Each structure stands twice: as C-alpha cells, then as structure tokens.
C-alpha cells in the first residue's frame, strides 16, 4: 500500500527541509545544504513510487 503525500512531507520536514511554497498542488522543499525536492499532489493522495524514491534519495543526499 503506497504512502500518502503528507507522510513524505513529514519525512522531509524531519530531515530539515523547508517548504518554500508552490503553485497549485506542487510544493517545493529546500534543505539548507541546497538540496531541492518538488512534490505534487494533494496531501491525502497516494504517493507515486517515483516520489517515494526521490524523497528517500534527496534525504540521503542532504544527510551526507
């Protein structure tokens, strides 16, 4: 069962990312180290597999 967009957002915030806003259903997150992530979709929607992989990858990049 896929995770929800809100769960990915919570992971990003816990890793130090800040929501810079966005246009429509898009949200742009930036980490103080300069790592960027853009998520699309409503917070209650199921996350796509590529979104889950992207969030995991960018969190790993920001922690190294």
PDB file of C-alpha atoms in Angstrom:
ATOM      1  CA  UNK A   1       0.000   0.000   0.000  1.00  0.00           C
ATOM      2  CA  UNK A   2       1.539   3.329  -1.044  1.00  0.00           C
ATOM      3  CA  UNK A   3       2.236   6.011   1.499  1.00  0.00           C
ATOM      4  CA  UNK A   4       0.431   9.345   1.449  1.00  0.00           C
ATOM      5  CA  UNK A   5       1.943  12.622   0.257  1.00  0.00           C
ATOM      6  CA  UNK A   6       1.565  14.012   3.799  1.00  0.00           C
ATOM      7  CA  UNK A   7       3.836  11.216   5.091  1.00  0.00           C
ATOM      8  CA  UNK A   8       6.543  12.171   2.585  1.00  0.00           C
ATOM      9  CA  UNK A   9       6.193  15.818   3.627  1.00  0.00           C
ATOM     10  CA  UNK A  10       6.603  14.837   7.282  1.00  0.00           C
ATOM     11  CA  UNK A  11       9.796  12.921   6.415  1.00  0.00           C
ATOM     12  CA  UNK A  12      11.196  15.904   4.549  1.00  0.00           C
ATOM     13  CA  UNK A  13      10.450  18.283   7.420  1.00  0.00           C
ATOM     14  CA  UNK A  14      12.022  15.869   9.922  1.00  0.00           C
ATOM     15  CA  UNK A  15      15.158  15.808   7.750  1.00  0.00           C
ATOM     16  CA  UNK A  16      15.427  19.619   7.848  1.00  0.00           C
ATOM     17  CA  UNK A  17      13.725  20.571   4.583  1.00  0.00           C
ATOM     18  CA  UNK A  18      11.651  23.768   4.484  1.00  0.00           C
ATOM     19  CA  UNK A  19       8.537  24.252   2.371  1.00  0.00           C
ATOM     20  CA  UNK A  20       9.090  27.192   0.006  1.00  0.00           C
ATOM     21  CA  UNK A  21       5.512  27.059  -1.288  1.00  0.00           C
ATOM     22  CA  UNK A  22       4.500  26.251  -4.809  1.00  0.00           C
ATOM     23  CA  UNK A  23       1.929  26.670  -7.499  1.00  0.00           C
ATOM     24  CA  UNK A  24      -1.310  24.663  -7.369  1.00  0.00           C
ATOM     25  CA  UNK A  25      -0.759  21.216  -5.910  1.00  0.00           C
ATOM     26  CA  UNK A  26       3.029  21.482  -6.172  1.00  0.00           C
ATOM     27  CA  UNK A  27       5.236  22.046  -3.116  1.00  0.00           C
ATOM     28  CA  UNK A  28       8.901  22.969  -3.275  1.00  0.00           C
ATOM     29  CA  UNK A  29      11.168  21.936  -0.429  1.00  0.00           C
ATOM     30  CA  UNK A  30      14.738  23.086   0.093  1.00  0.00           C
ATOM     31  CA  UNK A  31      17.375  21.904   2.535  1.00  0.00           C
ATOM     32  CA  UNK A  32      19.955  24.334   3.991  1.00  0.00           C
ATOM     33  CA  UNK A  33      22.621  22.414   2.036  1.00  0.00           C
ATOM     34  CA  UNK A  34      20.874  23.388  -1.215  1.00  0.00           C
ATOM     35  CA  UNK A  35      19.091  20.101  -1.973  1.00  0.00           C
ATOM     36  CA  UNK A  36      15.726  20.633  -3.720  1.00  0.00           C
ATOM     37  CA  UNK A  37      12.611  18.442  -3.899  1.00  0.00           C
ATOM     38  CA  UNK A  38       9.304  19.167  -5.631  1.00  0.00           C
ATOM     39  CA  UNK A  39       6.238  17.111  -4.702  1.00  0.00           C
ATOM     40  CA  UNK A  40       2.916  17.256  -6.494  1.00  0.00           C
ATOM     41  CA  UNK A  41      -0.478  16.049  -5.358  1.00  0.00           C
ATOM     42  CA  UNK A  42      -2.918  16.660  -2.545  1.00  0.00           C
ATOM     43  CA  UNK A  43      -1.733  15.729   0.935  1.00  0.00           C
ATOM     44  CA  UNK A  44      -4.246  12.868   1.196  1.00  0.00           C
ATOM     45  CA  UNK A  45      -3.337  11.359  -2.180  1.00  0.00           C
ATOM     46  CA  UNK A  46      -1.261   8.216  -2.570  1.00  0.00           C
ATOM     47  CA  UNK A  47       2.378   8.905  -3.373  1.00  0.00           C
ATOM     48  CA  UNK A  48       3.705   7.581  -6.650  1.00  0.00           C
ATOM     49  CA  UNK A  49       6.644   5.138  -6.477  1.00  0.00           C
ATOM     50  CA  UNK A  50       8.975   7.680  -8.137  1.00  0.00           C
ATOM     51  CA  UNK A  51       8.054  10.267  -5.489  1.00  0.00           C
ATOM     52  CA  UNK A  52       8.893   7.874  -2.658  1.00  0.00           C
ATOM     53  CA  UNK A  53      12.255   7.059  -4.281  1.00  0.00           C
ATOM     54  CA  UNK A  54      13.024  10.739  -4.903  1.00  0.00           C
ATOM     55  CA  UNK A  55      12.310  11.724  -1.292  1.00  0.00           C
ATOM     56  CA  UNK A  56      14.459   8.880   0.059  1.00  0.00           C
ATOM     57  CA  UNK A  57      17.306   9.786  -2.305  1.00  0.00           C
ATOM     58  CA  UNK A  58      17.234  13.507  -1.528  1.00  0.00           C
ATOM     59  CA  UNK A  59      17.122  12.890   2.228  1.00  0.00           C
ATOM     60  CA  UNK A  60      20.170  10.642   1.865  1.00  0.00           C
ATOM     61  CA  UNK A  61      21.987  13.286  -0.225  1.00  0.00           C
ATOM     62  CA  UNK A  62      21.205  16.021   2.311  1.00  0.00           C
ATOM     63  CA  UNK A  63      22.492  13.951   5.237  1.00  0.00           C
ATOM     64  CA  UNK A  64      25.868  13.242   3.671  1.00  0.00           C
TER      65      UNK A  64
END
